[in-house]
Coordinates of C-alpha atoms in Angstrom, one line a residue:
X21 CA -148.7 -5.4 -41.9
X22 CA -147.0 -5.4 -45.2
X23 CA -144.4 -8.0 -46.2
X24 CA -141.6 -5.4 -46.7
X25 CA -138.5 -5.9 -44.5
X26 CA -138.1 -3.7 -41.4
X27 CA -136.4 -0.3 -42.0
X28 CA -133.7 1.2 -39.8
X29 CA -134.9 3.6 -37.1
X30 CA -131.8 5.8 -37.6
X31 CA -132.1 8.1 -40.6
X32 CA -129.4 8.8 -43.0
X33 CA -127.9 12.3 -43.1
X34 CA -129.5 13.1 -46.5
X35 CA -132.8 12.1 -45.0
X36 CA -132.2 14.2 -41.9
X37 CA -131.3 17.2 -44.0
X38 CA -134.3 16.7 -46.3
X39 CA -136.5 16.7 -43.2
X40 CA -134.8 19.9 -42.0
X41 CA -135.7 21.5 -45.3
X42 CA -139.3 20.3 -44.9
X43 CA -139.6 22.5 -41.8
X44 CA -138.4 25.7 -43.6
X45 CA -141.3 26.7 -45.8
X46 CA -143.7 27.3 -42.9
X47 CA -141.2 29.6 -41.3
X48 CA -140.6 31.5 -44.6
X49 CA -144.3 32.1 -44.7
X50 CA -144.5 33.0 -41.0
X51 CA -141.7 35.5 -41.1
X52 CA -143.1 37.2 -44.2
X53 CA -146.6 37.2 -42.9
X54 CA -146.0 38.1 -39.2
X55 CA -143.2 40.6 -39.7
X56 CA -144.6 42.5 -42.7
X57 CA -148.3 42.0 -43.6
X58 CA -149.9 43.9 -40.7
X59 CA -147.3 46.7 -41.0
X60 CA -147.5 46.8 -44.8
X61 CA -151.2 47.1 -45.0
X62 CA -151.6 49.4 -42.0
X63 CA -148.7 51.9 -42.5
X64 CA -147.9 51.6 -46.2
X65 CA -151.1 50.6 -48.1
X66 CA -153.3 52.5 -45.6
X67 CA -155.9 49.9 -44.9
X68 CA -158.0 50.7 -41.8
X69 CA -156.8 48.9 -38.7
X70 CA -160.4 47.6 -38.2
X71 CA -160.5 46.1 -41.7
X72 CA -157.0 44.6 -41.4
X73 CA -158.0 42.9 -38.2
X74 CA -161.2 41.6 -39.8
X75 CA -159.3 40.4 -42.9
X76 CA -156.6 38.6 -41.1
X77 CA -159.0 37.1 -38.6
X78 CA -161.2 35.7 -41.4
X79 CA -158.2 34.3 -43.2
X80 CA -156.9 32.6 -40.0
X81 CA -160.4 31.3 -39.0
X82 CA -160.9 29.7 -42.5
X83 CA -157.4 28.3 -42.4
X84 CA -158.1 26.9 -39.0
X85 CA -161.2 25.1 -40.3
X86 CA -159.2 23.7 -43.2
X87 CA -156.3 22.3 -41.0
X88 CA -158.2 19.5 -39.2
X89 CA -159.7 18.4 -42.5
X90 CA -156.2 18.3 -44.1
X91 CA -154.8 16.3 -41.1
X92 CA -157.7 13.8 -41.1
X93 CA -157.6 13.5 -44.9
X94 CA -153.9 12.9 -44.9
X95 CA -154.2 10.2 -42.3
X96 CA -156.7 8.2 -44.3
X97 CA -155.5 8.9 -47.8
X98 CA -154.8 5.6 -49.5
X99 CA -154.1 4.3 -53.0
X100 CA -152.3 7.4 -54.3
X101 CA -149.2 7.2 -56.4
X102 CA -147.3 9.8 -54.3
X103 CA -148.3 8.5 -50.9
X104 CA -150.4 9.7 -48.0
X105 CA -148.3 12.8 -47.0
X106 CA -146.6 13.7 -50.2
X107 CA -149.6 13.9 -52.4
X108 CA -150.7 16.9 -50.4
X109 CA -147.2 18.3 -50.0
X110 CA -146.6 18.4 -53.7
X111 CA -150.0 19.9 -54.4
X112 CA -149.3 22.8 -52.0
X113 CA -146.4 24.3 -53.8
X114 CA -148.1 26.4 -56.5
X115 CA -151.0 27.8 -54.5
X116 CA -148.8 29.0 -51.8
X117 CA -146.2 30.5 -54.1
X118 CA -148.8 32.4 -56.1
X119 CA -150.8 33.6 -53.1
X120 CA -147.9 35.0 -51.1
X121 CA -146.5 36.8 -54.1
X122 CA -149.8 38.6 -54.7
X123 CA -150.3 39.5 -51.1
X124 CA -147.4 41.9 -51.3
X125 CA -148.4 43.3 -54.7
X126 CA -151.7 45.1 -54.3
X127 CA -152.4 47.6 -57.2
X128 CA -152.1 51.2 -56.4
X129 CA -155.2 53.4 -56.1
X130 CA -157.6 50.9 -54.7
X131 CA -160.4 51.9 -52.4
X132 CA -160.6 50.4 -48.8
X133 CA -163.0 47.6 -49.7
X134 CA -161.0 46.7 -52.8
X135 CA -157.8 46.4 -50.7
X136 CA -159.7 44.3 -48.2
X137 CA -160.9 42.0 -51.0
X138 CA -157.3 41.7 -52.3
X139 CA -155.9 40.8 -48.9
X140 CA -158.7 38.3 -48.3
X141 CA -158.5 36.5 -51.6
X142 CA -154.7 36.2 -52.0
X143 CA -154.2 35.8 -48.2
X144 CA -156.6 32.8 -48.2
X145 CA -154.8 31.2 -51.1
X146 CA -151.4 31.6 -49.5
X147 CA -152.4 30.5 -46.0
X148 CA -154.5 27.5 -47.0
X149 CA -151.9 26.6 -49.6
X150 CA -149.1 26.3 -47.1
X151 CA -151.4 24.3 -44.7
X152 CA -151.5 21.6 -47.4
X153 CA -147.8 21.4 -46.9
X154 CA -147.2 22.0 -43.3
X155 CA -149.8 19.7 -41.7
X156 CA -148.7 16.5 -43.6
X157 CA -145.1 17.5 -43.4
X158 CA -145.2 17.9 -39.6
X159 CA -147.1 14.6 -39.3
X160 CA -144.3 13.0 -41.4
X161 CA -141.8 14.0 -38.7
X162 CA -143.6 11.8 -36.2
X163 CA -143.5 8.9 -38.6
X164 CA -139.9 9.1 -39.8
X165 CA -138.7 7.2 -36.7
X166 CA -140.0 5.8 -33.4
X167 CA -136.6 5.9 -31.7
X168 CA -136.5 8.3 -28.8
X169 CA -133.0 9.6 -29.5
X170 CA -133.6 9.9 -33.2
X171 CA -136.8 11.8 -32.5
X172 CA -135.0 14.3 -30.4
X173 CA -132.6 14.8 -33.3
X174 CA -135.5 15.2 -35.7
X175 CA -136.9 17.8 -33.4
X176 CA -133.6 19.6 -33.2
X177 CA -133.2 19.6 -37.0
X178 CA -136.7 20.9 -37.5
X179 CA -135.8 23.9 -35.3
X180 CA -132.4 24.3 -36.9
X181 CA -134.1 24.6 -40.2
X182 CA -136.5 27.1 -38.7
X183 CA -133.7 29.2 -37.3
X184 CA -131.7 29.2 -40.6
X185 CA -134.8 30.7 -42.3
X186 CA -135.2 33.3 -39.6
X187 CA -131.5 34.1 -39.8
X188 CA -131.2 34.4 -43.5
X189 CA -134.6 35.8 -44.7
X190 CA -134.5 39.0 -42.5
X191 CA -130.9 39.6 -43.7
X192 CA -132.0 39.4 -47.3
X193 CA -135.1 41.4 -46.7
X194 CA -133.2 44.4 -45.1
X195 CA -130.0 44.1 -47.2
X196 CA -131.5 43.7 -50.6
X197 CA -135.1 44.9 -50.5
X198 CA -135.7 47.3 -47.6
X199 CA -132.7 49.6 -47.9
X200 CA -132.8 53.1 -46.3
X201 CA -132.8 56.1 -48.7
X202 CA -133.0 59.9 -48.2
X203 CA -136.7 59.7 -49.0
X204 CA -137.4 56.7 -46.8
X205 CA -134.9 56.5 -43.9
X206 CA -137.2 53.9 -42.4
X207 CA -137.1 51.6 -45.5
X208 CA -140.1 49.5 -44.3
X209 CA -142.3 52.6 -45.0
X210 CA -141.3 52.6 -48.7
X211 CA -144.0 50.8 -50.8
X212 CA -141.6 50.0 -53.7
X213 CA -139.7 47.0 -52.3
X214 CA -142.7 45.0 -51.2
X215 CA -143.7 43.3 -54.6
X216 CA -140.1 42.1 -55.1
X217 CA -139.9 40.9 -51.6
X218 CA -143.2 38.9 -52.1
X219 CA -141.8 37.3 -55.2
X220 CA -138.6 36.4 -53.3
X221 CA -140.6 34.7 -50.6
X222 CA -142.7 32.8 -53.2
X223 CA -139.7 31.5 -55.0
X224 CA -137.7 30.6 -51.9
X225 CA -140.7 28.9 -50.2
X226 CA -141.6 26.9 -53.4
X227 CA -138.1 25.8 -53.9
X228 CA -137.7 24.6 -50.4
X229 CA -141.0 22.7 -50.6
X230 CA -139.9 20.9 -53.7
X231 CA -136.5 19.9 -52.3
X232 CA -138.0 18.7 -49.0
X233 CA -140.7 16.7 -50.6
X234 CA -138.2 15.0 -53.0
X235 CA -135.7 14.3 -50.3
X236 CA -138.2 12.6 -47.9
X237 CA -140.4 10.8 -50.5
X238 CA -138.6 7.4 -50.6
X239 CA -138.4 7.1 -46.8
X240 CA -142.1 8.0 -46.4
X241 CA -143.2 5.3 -48.9
X242 CA -141.1 2.7 -47.0
X243 CA -142.8 3.7 -43.7
X244 CA -146.3 3.5 -45.2
X245 CA -145.5 0.0 -46.4
X246 CA -144.6 -1.0 -42.9
X247 CA -147.6 0.4 -41.1
X248 CA -149.9 -1.9 -39.3
X249 CA -152.8 0.6 -39.1
X250 CA -156.0 0.5 -41.1
X251 CA -156.9 4.0 -42.2
X252 CA -160.4 5.1 -41.4
X253 CA -161.3 5.4 -45.0
X254 CA -165.1 5.3 -44.4
X255 CA -165.2 8.3 -42.1
X256 CA -167.0 11.4 -43.3
X257 CA -164.9 14.2 -44.6
X258 CA -167.3 17.2 -44.2
X259 CA -166.8 20.0 -41.7
X260 CA -169.3 18.4 -39.2
X261 CA -167.7 15.0 -39.5
X262 CA -164.2 16.5 -38.9
X263 CA -165.4 18.5 -35.9
X264 CA -167.0 15.3 -34.4
X265 CA -163.7 13.5 -35.0
X266 CA -161.7 16.2 -33.3
X267 CA -164.1 16.3 -30.3
X268 CA -163.9 12.6 -30.0
X269 CA -160.1 12.7 -30.2
X270 CA -159.9 15.1 -27.2
X271 CA -162.2 12.9 -25.2
X272 CA -160.2 9.7 -26.0
X273 CA -156.7 11.4 -25.6
X274 CA -157.0 14.5 -23.3
X275 CA -153.4 15.5 -24.1
X276 CA -154.6 16.5 -27.6
X277 CA -156.8 19.3 -26.1
X278 CA -153.9 20.5 -24.0
X279 CA -151.7 20.5 -27.1
X280 CA -154.3 22.7 -28.9
X281 CA -154.3 25.3 -26.1
X282 CA -150.5 25.3 -25.8
X283 CA -150.1 25.8 -29.5
X284 CA -152.7 28.6 -29.4
X285 CA -150.8 30.4 -26.6
X286 CA -147.3 30.0 -28.0
X287 CA -148.2 31.5 -31.4
X288 CA -150.4 34.1 -29.7
X289 CA -147.3 35.4 -27.9
X290 CA -145.0 34.9 -30.9
X291 CA -147.4 36.7 -33.1
X292 CA -147.6 39.6 -30.6
X293 CA -143.9 39.9 -30.9
X294 CA -143.5 39.3 -34.6
X295 CA -146.5 41.2 -35.9
X296 CA -145.8 44.3 -33.9
X297 CA -142.0 44.2 -33.9
X298 CA -141.8 46.6 -36.8
X299 CA -144.2 49.0 -35.1
X300 CA -142.1 48.9 -31.9
X301 CA -138.8 49.0 -33.7
X302 CA -139.9 52.0 -35.8
X303 CA -141.7 54.1 -33.2
X304 CA -141.0 52.8 -29.7
X305 CA -137.3 51.8 -29.7
X306 CA -136.7 54.0 -32.8
X307 CA -134.0 51.7 -34.1
X308 CA -132.0 52.8 -37.1
X309 CA -132.0 50.6 -40.2
X310 CA -128.9 48.7 -39.2
X311 CA -130.5 47.5 -35.9
X312 CA -133.9 46.4 -37.2
X313 CA -132.7 43.3 -39.0
X314 CA -130.3 42.5 -36.1
X315 CA -133.3 42.6 -33.8
X316 CA -135.3 40.2 -36.0
X317 CA -132.3 37.8 -36.3
X318 CA -131.0 38.0 -32.7
X319 CA -133.4 35.3 -31.4
X320 CA -132.2 33.0 -34.2
X321 CA -128.6 33.0 -32.9
X322 CA -130.0 32.2 -29.5
X323 CA -132.1 29.4 -30.8
X324 CA -129.2 27.9 -32.7
X325 CA -127.2 27.9 -29.5
X326 CA -130.2 26.2 -27.7
X327 CA -130.1 23.4 -30.3
X328 CA -126.6 22.6 -29.1
X329 CA -127.5 22.8 -25.4
X330 CA -130.9 21.0 -25.7
X331 CA -129.5 17.4 -25.3
X332 CA -127.7 18.3 -22.1
X333 CA -130.7 20.3 -20.9
X334 CA -133.0 17.3 -21.4
X335 CA -130.6 15.1 -19.4
X336 CA -130.8 17.6 -16.5
X337 CA -134.6 18.0 -16.5
X338 CA -137.6 16.0 -17.4
X339 CA -139.3 16.9 -20.7
X340 CA -142.1 18.8 -18.9
X341 CA -139.7 20.7 -16.6
X342 CA -137.5 21.7 -19.6
X343 CA -140.6 23.1 -21.3
X344 CA -141.7 25.2 -18.3
X345 CA -138.2 26.5 -17.6
X346 CA -137.7 27.5 -21.2
X347 CA -141.1 29.2 -21.4
X348 CA -140.6 31.2 -18.3
X349 CA -137.3 32.5 -19.5
X350 CA -138.7 33.4 -22.9
X351 CA -141.6 35.4 -21.5
X352 CA -139.5 37.2 -19.0
X353 CA -137.0 38.6 -21.5
X354 CA -139.8 39.5 -24.0
X355 CA -141.6 41.5 -21.3
X356 CA -138.4 43.2 -20.2
X357 CA -137.8 44.5 -23.7
X358 CA -140.9 46.6 -23.3
X359 CA -141.0 47.2 -19.6
X360 CA -137.5 48.6 -19.2
X361 CA -138.0 51.4 -21.7
X362 CA -141.5 52.2 -20.3
X363 CA -140.0 52.4 -16.8
X364 CA -137.1 54.6 -17.8
X365 CA -134.5 52.0 -17.1
X366 CA -133.3 51.5 -20.7
X367 CA -131.0 53.7 -22.9
X368 CA -132.7 56.5 -24.8
X369 CA -134.8 55.6 -27.9
X370 CA -132.9 55.9 -31.2
X371 CA -129.5 55.1 -29.7
X372 CA -127.2 52.2 -30.5
X373 CA -127.4 51.3 -26.8
X374 CA -131.1 50.6 -27.0
X375 CA -130.6 48.5 -30.1
X376 CA -127.9 46.5 -28.3
X377 CA -130.1 46.0 -25.3
X378 CA -133.2 44.8 -27.2
X379 CA -131.1 42.5 -29.5
X380 CA -129.4 41.0 -26.4
X381 CA -132.8 40.4 -24.8
X382 CA -134.0 38.8 -28.0
X383 CA -130.9 36.6 -28.1
X384 CA -131.6 35.4 -24.5
X385 CA -135.3 34.8 -25.5
X386 CA -134.1 32.7 -28.4
X387 CA -132.1 30.5 -26.1
X388 CA -135.0 30.0 -23.8
X389 CA -137.5 29.4 -26.6
X390 CA -135.2 26.8 -28.2
X391 CA -134.8 24.9 -24.9
X392 CA -138.7 24.8 -24.8
X393 CA -139.4 23.9 -28.4
X394 CA -137.3 20.8 -28.7
X395 CA -139.1 18.9 -25.9
X396 CA -142.4 20.3 -27.1
X397 CA -141.9 18.7 -30.6
X398 CA -141.0 15.4 -29.0
X399 CA -144.1 15.5 -26.8
X400 CA -146.3 16.3 -29.9
X401 CA -145.0 13.2 -31.6
X402 CA -145.6 11.1 -28.5
X403 CA -149.2 12.4 -28.2
X404 CA -149.6 11.2 -31.8
X405 CA -148.4 7.8 -30.8
X406 CA -150.7 7.8 -27.7
X407 CA -153.7 8.6 -29.8
X408 CA -152.7 6.0 -32.5
X409 CA -152.6 3.4 -29.7
X410 CA -156.0 4.5 -28.4
X411 CA -157.7 4.4 -31.8
X412 CA -155.7 1.8 -33.8
X413 CA -155.4 4.2 -36.7
X414 CA -152.7 6.6 -38.1
X415 CA -153.0 9.8 -35.9
X416 CA -149.9 12.0 -36.6
X417 CA -151.8 14.0 -39.2
X418 CA -154.8 14.6 -37.0
X419 CA -152.6 15.5 -34.0
X420 CA -150.5 17.8 -36.2
X421 CA -153.7 19.5 -37.4
X422 CA -154.7 20.1 -33.7
X423 CA -151.4 21.8 -33.1
X424 CA -151.8 24.0 -36.2
X425 CA -155.4 24.8 -35.3
X426 CA -154.0 26.3 -32.1
X427 CA -151.3 28.1 -34.1
X428 CA -153.7 29.6 -36.5
X429 CA -156.1 30.7 -33.8
X430 CA -153.3 32.3 -31.9
X431 CA -152.1 34.2 -34.9
X432 CA -155.7 35.2 -35.9
X433 CA -156.5 36.4 -32.3
X434 CA -153.4 38.6 -32.3
X435 CA -154.2 40.0 -35.8
X436 CA -157.7 40.8 -34.7
X437 CA -156.7 42.3 -31.4
X438 CA -153.7 44.2 -32.9
X439 CA -155.6 45.6 -35.9
X440 CA -158.6 46.5 -33.7
X441 CA -156.3 48.1 -31.1
X442 CA -154.6 50.3 -33.7
X443 CA -158.1 51.4 -34.7
X444 CA -159.2 52.0 -31.1
X445 CA -156.3 54.3 -30.4
X446 CA -156.4 55.8 -33.9
X447 CA -152.7 55.0 -34.5
X448 CA -151.6 57.4 -37.3
X449 CA -150.7 56.0 -40.7
X450 CA -147.4 56.8 -42.4
X451 CA -146.1 59.4 -40.1
X452 CA -142.3 59.9 -39.7
X453 CA -141.0 58.9 -36.3
X454 CA -140.5 62.4 -35.0
X455 CA -144.2 63.3 -35.7
X456 CA -145.7 60.3 -34.1
X457 CA -147.5 61.2 -30.8
X458 CA -145.7 59.6 -27.9
X459 CA -149.0 58.7 -26.1
X460 CA -150.0 56.5 -29.1
X461 CA -146.6 54.8 -29.0
X462 CA -146.7 54.2 -25.2
X463 CA -150.3 52.8 -25.5
X464 CA -149.1 50.3 -28.1
X465 CA -146.2 49.2 -25.9
X466 CA -148.4 48.7 -22.9
X467 CA -150.8 46.6 -25.1
X468 CA -147.9 44.4 -26.2
X469 CA -146.6 44.0 -22.6
X470 CA -150.1 43.0 -21.3
X471 CA -150.6 40.4 -24.0
X472 CA -147.2 38.8 -23.5
X473 CA -147.5 38.6 -19.7
X474 CA -151.0 37.2 -19.5
X475 CA -150.6 34.6 -22.3
X476 CA -147.2 33.6 -21.2
X477 CA -148.3 32.9 -17.6
X478 CA -151.2 30.8 -18.8
X479 CA -149.0 28.8 -21.2
X480 CA -146.4 28.0 -18.6
X481 CA -149.1 26.7 -16.2
X482 CA -150.7 24.6 -19.0
X483 CA -147.5 23.0 -20.1
X484 CA -146.9 21.8 -16.5
X485 CA -150.1 19.7 -16.7
X486 CA -149.0 17.5 -19.5
X487 CA -148.9 13.8 -18.6
X488 CA -147.8 11.3 -21.3
X489 CA -148.8 7.7 -21.0
X490 CA -145.4 6.0 -21.4
X491 CA -146.9 2.5 -21.5
X492 CA -148.9 3.3 -24.6
X493 CA -146.1 5.1 -26.4
X494 CA -143.6 2.3 -25.6
X495 CA -146.0 -0.4 -26.6
X496 CA -146.7 1.3 -30.0
X497 CA -143.0 1.5 -30.7
X498 CA -142.0 -2.0 -29.7
X499 CA -145.1 -3.9 -31.0
X500 CA -147.2 -1.8 -33.3
X501 CA -149.4 -4.7 -34.3
X502 CA -150.5 -5.5 -30.8
X503 CA -150.6 -1.8 -29.8
X504 CA -153.0 -1.0 -32.6
X505 CA -155.5 -3.5 -31.4

């Protein structure tokens, strides 16, 4: 252990706010990617649904392979001037910013395979670039403090940061870029705003990354000076070595494998909702332009309310019970948003009443999801502690990479399924709402309902099986030198 004096477990408010900012860039990317990329390339650019599914799946699979390498590399990175986490975080800013801007700016007149190559190349740069930020930044959240109460606040602030992004970016998108016009009453079908929107996402994401990295840098270096672990600097860094390390980690700490599956299922469901929301809003619910951004933001207001309710909720229920209750509520309202219109129990499509109903359900879903995600983040950090105790080495980066493997696989699976399904049913490209065949729209709605129901039920069951070894977690916090033996 270093000779530096112990540091306080409570963070200062500037440090807390800087950590909150660290959580924002991933959500900026996720909103732009999930809400727009599939719709943009399918309905505006005109890329075949099969090719979109293949492109996004390839991007996600490659990103998935990179994530565990980033996590393991970050855990054992030593001797750098900027530190174990921040060296990678600073390096991520330019690749992500350039990549995401170019994703939304494909040149006109390209053939199908040229569009595919464009999406693949710049999509890989954007997604892998943000991974060099997100994996070490999330790992940093587990290292900022070992205090249980402070960790809950860290988890709350992470999600407040997420919700601020989801609240503001859709508002800017639909108030500044995607504005209805006589030629394009559904502004998301207009190709003109997309390059400017991509540049906005790039600048906003890059700025937040820089501010978050600068604000947490000093605290991170203090923590590294205190650590009693010896990084596994001799371990191989190739793909096979990383895979072996991940398999070994699941065997040593089984909760890591469960974490991977939970992360897969949660982003699978969220990606179903996010990637197909514009399709449903445009053709199924037929929301007018004023309701579309409200729909995208409604869940945010619910999640912000959940951040206030979370401390009381966690006093009433155990961490695992809180997660299961939140998940069940989330899946129920997401399913109702599709099931009620399909069953004829909702207001007519295209009316203000249907917009209010769907927005209300999304708000309730946001409350439920927020009550799940705070204890989930706490458990993720505790699993990192458990694995660090088991191995005697820093583990938050490796565990964070496991979570993001699941997230990437979930998003990729939805992209492949959604793109392929659009191809299977031959979903028309660029048609106005009134010309879209109703059977195509209903088929898409049933597809979304089936995915949400099946994945949601599996996830709620899996979360109920989590068992954290409290002795290991407490030993690591109170006596890291002995716990790392």
